[in-house]
């Protein structure tokens, strides 16, 4: 159920109220960070499912991953807040918890990406190609 | 952020990797705008620096040109992506707004970290104190994941294995090439 | 890359600064942005730069292959060791407050410093090892 602050008189249905809420300008501005995240995530998703090149798939996965980072970090942001380093002058800080989670996730992400790239190198040595279709074709030839 | 779109279109993998580095740098600057300086720091050094080097290393070992697939049908993936994206955007209508201090995420443990860490931990950077102290278990787990990934990489393409298996793998390799 | 003398010179100038900056990020992480993860990556980036410009053999002479491999496990051991030390001193696992018997806040400082050191060592070693693995594979 939409929990929007839109107090339209006598709403016809919940779904319709949700759609009406989008016409509210504040709501569009308030949600644009999620839409950036969705567009980026879909870019990465598209690369992963539509491209046969393994390196490009990994790049797509990384874009996907970065979009999730942006989602977390933008959730932790408070308008008017500052970076969570206690200085004594500022009073509003952004939420440090997503920062911690994403900070470690970035480093873990590069380590796992390196693992994936290592697998790509091995696949290239075994099959002589990094295109998915050709690998499948070769595996089927071997199976016959 | 339009860089991501260019990454999709290009077939030259070298350019893709370079654009990915630019993309990482841009997202790092976005993180600075979103007050996450530590994260921006990490993203800039990891994404724009080390990740690019690793990917270039892989390209040097494999091939830097993506082949044009024989039967390339972008319609079905595009449809799947659009449906998923539309579902996600519909889902965002229920999500609390950007930057609102009353969001649920700011109500649970974060205020305690921000208010009490000065007395309990005594260091100004709350991210560091949460990372190492309050969430020490998490970080230990993450370090272990990095450790395991490195072991995996070394097992896959490390030197020791190559020297041992060189004699056996050489004939296969030539057959494939 | 023998012919690029400017690159070689600049690298030589930059390398100590990069490593120094990594150490600054490592130990100043309590007060400003930074910490073990970032410092490890920057430290590794310094060596990667050196290896790119001067060649892998010179880089191996500077940082032999076994050293980062040792460091990978050493960092995790430091981290877990701090946790076990806390247990031995009567606290919970990864409870830094007991590390200093007089002042729990000092114990926290010490614990965070050691833990970040462990993280930094592991991350730097992992990145250098992975780079060596990729670069050494090509020959």
GROMACS .gro file of C-alpha atoms in nm, chain A residues 1-3 19 22 26-27 30-35 38 40-43 45-47 49-51 53 55-56 59 62-63 66 69-70 73-79 81-86 93-104 106-108 110-115 117-122 124-127 129-131 133-134, chain B residues 1 4-5 7-8 10-11 13 16 20 23 27 30-31 33-39 42-43 46 51 54-55 58-59 61-63 66-67 69 72 74 77-78 80-81 84-85 88-90 92-99 101 105-106 109-110 113-114 117-118 124-127 130-131 135 138 142 145-146 149 152-153 156-157 161 173 176:
model
  164
    1UNK     CA    1   0.000   0.000   0.000
    2UNK     CA    2   0.138   0.341  -0.087
    3UNK     CA    3   0.228   0.539   0.216
   19UNK     CA    4  -0.021   0.665  -0.962
   22UNK     CA    5   0.351   1.044  -0.889
   26UNK     CA    6   0.774   1.644  -0.433
   27UNK     CA    7   0.730   1.275  -0.474
   30UNK     CA    8   1.204   1.244  -0.354
   31UNK     CA    9   1.233   0.926  -0.550
   32UNK     CA   10   1.473   1.017  -0.828
   33UNK     CA   11   1.771   0.859  -0.653
   34UNK     CA   12   1.595   0.524  -0.666
   35UNK     CA   13   1.526   0.573  -1.032
   38UNK     CA   14   1.712   0.129  -1.120
   40UNK     CA   15   2.192   0.171  -1.369
   41UNK     CA   16   2.093  -0.167  -1.235
   42UNK     CA   17   1.898  -0.244  -1.550
   43UNK     CA   18   2.197  -0.138  -1.763
   45UNK     CA   19   2.141  -0.653  -1.595
   46UNK     CA   20   2.102  -0.605  -1.968
   47UNK     CA   21   2.474  -0.643  -2.028
   49UNK     CA   22   2.194  -1.135  -1.993
   50UNK     CA   23   2.237  -1.015  -2.350
   51UNK     CA   24   2.610  -1.025  -2.410
   53UNK     CA   25   3.149  -1.199  -2.390
   55UNK     CA   26   3.467  -0.997  -1.966
   56UNK     CA   27   3.175  -0.779  -2.065
   59UNK     CA   28   3.176  -0.539  -1.633
   62UNK     CA   29   3.015  -0.453  -1.168
   63UNK     CA   30   2.774  -0.188  -1.293
   66UNK     CA   31   2.771  -0.016  -0.819
   69UNK     CA   32   2.609   0.076  -0.369
   70UNK     CA   33   2.442   0.396  -0.485
   73UNK     CA   34   2.453   0.530   0.014
   74UNK     CA   35   2.162   0.742  -0.104
   75UNK     CA   36   1.942   0.583   0.161
   76UNK     CA   37   2.192   0.684   0.428
   77UNK     CA   38   2.198   1.047   0.318
   78UNK     CA   39   2.012   1.308   0.519
   79UNK     CA   40   1.949   1.641   0.351
   81UNK     CA   41   2.364   1.639   0.699
   82UNK     CA   42   2.738   1.604   0.673
   83UNK     CA   43   2.990   1.322   0.658
   84UNK     CA   44   2.985   1.107   0.974
   85UNK     CA   45   3.310   1.233   1.122
   86UNK     CA   46   3.245   1.386   1.461
   93UNK     CA   47   2.531   1.341   1.021
   94UNK     CA   48   2.456   1.096   0.746
   95UNK     CA   49   2.395   0.741   0.852
   96UNK     CA   50   2.734   0.570   0.895
   97UNK     CA   51   2.602   0.216   0.877
   98UNK     CA   52   2.547   0.192   0.499
   99UNK     CA   53   2.887   0.350   0.449
  100UNK     CA   54   3.049   0.072   0.647
  101UNK     CA   55   2.859  -0.199   0.463
  102UNK     CA   56   2.938  -0.058   0.120
  103UNK     CA   57   3.298   0.020   0.205
  104UNK     CA   58   3.365  -0.345   0.275
  106UNK     CA   59   3.353  -0.259  -0.263
  107UNK     CA   60   3.671  -0.435  -0.159
  108UNK     CA   61   3.502  -0.773  -0.148
  110UNK     CA   62   3.695  -0.628  -0.645
  111UNK     CA   63   3.830  -0.948  -0.490
  112UNK     CA   64   3.545  -1.155  -0.630
  113UNK     CA   65   3.575  -0.976  -0.965
  114UNK     CA   66   3.939  -1.073  -0.971
  115UNK     CA   67   3.834  -1.431  -0.905
  117UNK     CA   68   3.862  -1.265  -1.421
  118UNK     CA   69   4.095  -1.546  -1.319
  119UNK     CA   70   3.828  -1.794  -1.423
  120UNK     CA   71   3.798  -1.611  -1.755
  121UNK     CA   72   4.171  -1.646  -1.807
  122UNK     CA   73   4.153  -2.018  -1.738
  124UNK     CA   74   4.048  -1.876  -2.240
  125UNK     CA   75   4.337  -2.114  -2.194
  126UNK     CA   76   4.111  -2.417  -2.207
  127UNK     CA   77   3.883  -2.314  -2.494
  129UNK     CA   78   3.779  -1.804  -2.660
  130UNK     CA   79   3.585  -1.596  -2.412
  131UNK     CA   80   3.259  -1.593  -2.606
  133UNK     CA   81   2.838  -1.932  -2.765
  134UNK     CA   82   3.169  -2.068  -2.886
  145UNK     CA   83   2.619   0.808  -1.536
  148UNK     CA   84   2.717   0.298  -1.832
  149UNK     CA   85   2.510   0.318  -2.149
  151UNK     CA   86   2.969   0.053  -2.190
  152UNK     CA   87   2.680  -0.148  -2.330
  154UNK     CA   88   3.092  -0.058  -2.737
  155UNK     CA   89   3.245  -0.378  -2.865
  157UNK     CA   90   3.671  -0.429  -2.470
  160UNK     CA   91   3.483  -0.068  -2.225
  164UNK     CA   92   3.432   0.151  -1.663
  167UNK     CA   93   3.229   0.534  -1.447
  171UNK     CA   94   3.032   0.726  -0.892
  174UNK     CA   95   2.862   1.097  -0.646
  175UNK     CA   96   2.945   0.931  -0.314
  177UNK     CA   97   2.808   1.444  -0.281
  178UNK     CA   98   2.612   1.192  -0.074
  179UNK     CA   99   2.844   1.254   0.225
  180UNK     CA  100   3.005   0.911   0.212
  181UNK     CA  101   3.369   1.021   0.199
  182UNK     CA  102   3.509   0.687   0.311
  183UNK     CA  103   3.315   0.503   0.047
  186UNK     CA  104   3.748   0.330  -0.156
  187UNK     CA  105   3.559   0.345  -0.483
  190UNK     CA  106   3.951   0.035  -0.608
  195UNK     CA  107   3.990  -0.291  -1.099
  198UNK     CA  108   4.303  -0.627  -1.329
  199UNK     CA  109   4.066  -0.607  -1.623
  202UNK     CA  110   4.278  -1.014  -1.826
  203UNK     CA  111   4.242  -0.853  -2.167
  205UNK     CA  112   4.585  -1.256  -2.146
  206UNK     CA  113   4.278  -1.315  -2.359
  207UNK     CA  114   4.149  -1.095  -2.639
  210UNK     CA  115   3.425  -0.869  -2.853
  211UNK     CA  116   3.299  -1.077  -3.143
  213UNK     CA  117   2.739  -1.287  -3.224
  216UNK     CA  118   2.204  -1.147  -3.189
  218UNK     CA  119   1.841  -0.809  -2.815
  221UNK     CA  120   1.672  -0.946  -2.287
  222UNK     CA  121   1.546  -0.593  -2.345
  224UNK     CA  122   1.305  -0.880  -1.948
  225UNK     CA  123   1.502  -0.574  -1.841
  228UNK     CA  124   1.198  -0.584  -1.421
  229UNK     CA  125   1.274  -0.212  -1.427
  232UNK     CA  126   1.112  -0.194  -0.948
  233UNK     CA  127   0.998   0.158  -1.029
  234UNK     CA  128   0.646   0.065  -0.923
  236UNK     CA  129   0.972   0.271  -0.533
  237UNK     CA  130   0.640   0.445  -0.483
  238UNK     CA  131   0.623   0.288  -0.138
  239UNK     CA  132   0.981   0.373  -0.044
  240UNK     CA  133   1.044   0.667   0.190
  241UNK     CA  134   1.182   0.979   0.028
  242UNK     CA  135   1.544   1.064  -0.032
  243UNK     CA  136   1.718   1.256   0.244
  245UNK     CA  137   1.568   1.238   0.847
  249UNK     CA  138   1.690   0.357   0.827
  250UNK     CA  139   1.784   0.650   1.050
  253UNK     CA  140   2.095   0.168   1.546
  254UNK     CA  141   2.247   0.462   1.361
  257UNK     CA  142   2.641   0.489   1.683
  258UNK     CA  143   2.644   0.863   1.625
  261UNK     CA  144   3.059   0.630   1.989
  262UNK     CA  145   3.234   0.945   2.109
  268UNK     CA  146   3.600   1.099   1.552
  269UNK     CA  147   3.542   0.893   1.238
  270UNK     CA  148   3.223   0.705   1.312
  271UNK     CA  149   3.265   0.493   1.001
  274UNK     CA  150   3.141   0.110   1.339
  275UNK     CA  151   3.357  -0.081   1.091
  279UNK     CA  152   3.051  -0.445   1.346
  282UNK     CA  153   3.109  -0.836   0.981
  286UNK     CA  154   3.461  -0.957   0.483
  289UNK     CA  155   3.604  -1.339   0.198
  290UNK     CA  156   3.883  -1.128   0.046
  293UNK     CA  157   3.901  -1.494  -0.308
  296UNK     CA  158   4.104  -1.889  -0.529
  297UNK     CA  159   4.279  -1.657  -0.773
  300UNK     CA  160   4.349  -2.071  -1.058
  301UNK     CA  161   4.626  -1.868  -1.216
  305UNK     CA  162   5.031  -2.453  -1.031
  317UNK     CA  163   4.660  -2.596  -2.516
  320UNK     CA  164   4.267  -2.577  -2.882
   0.00000   0.00000   0.00000
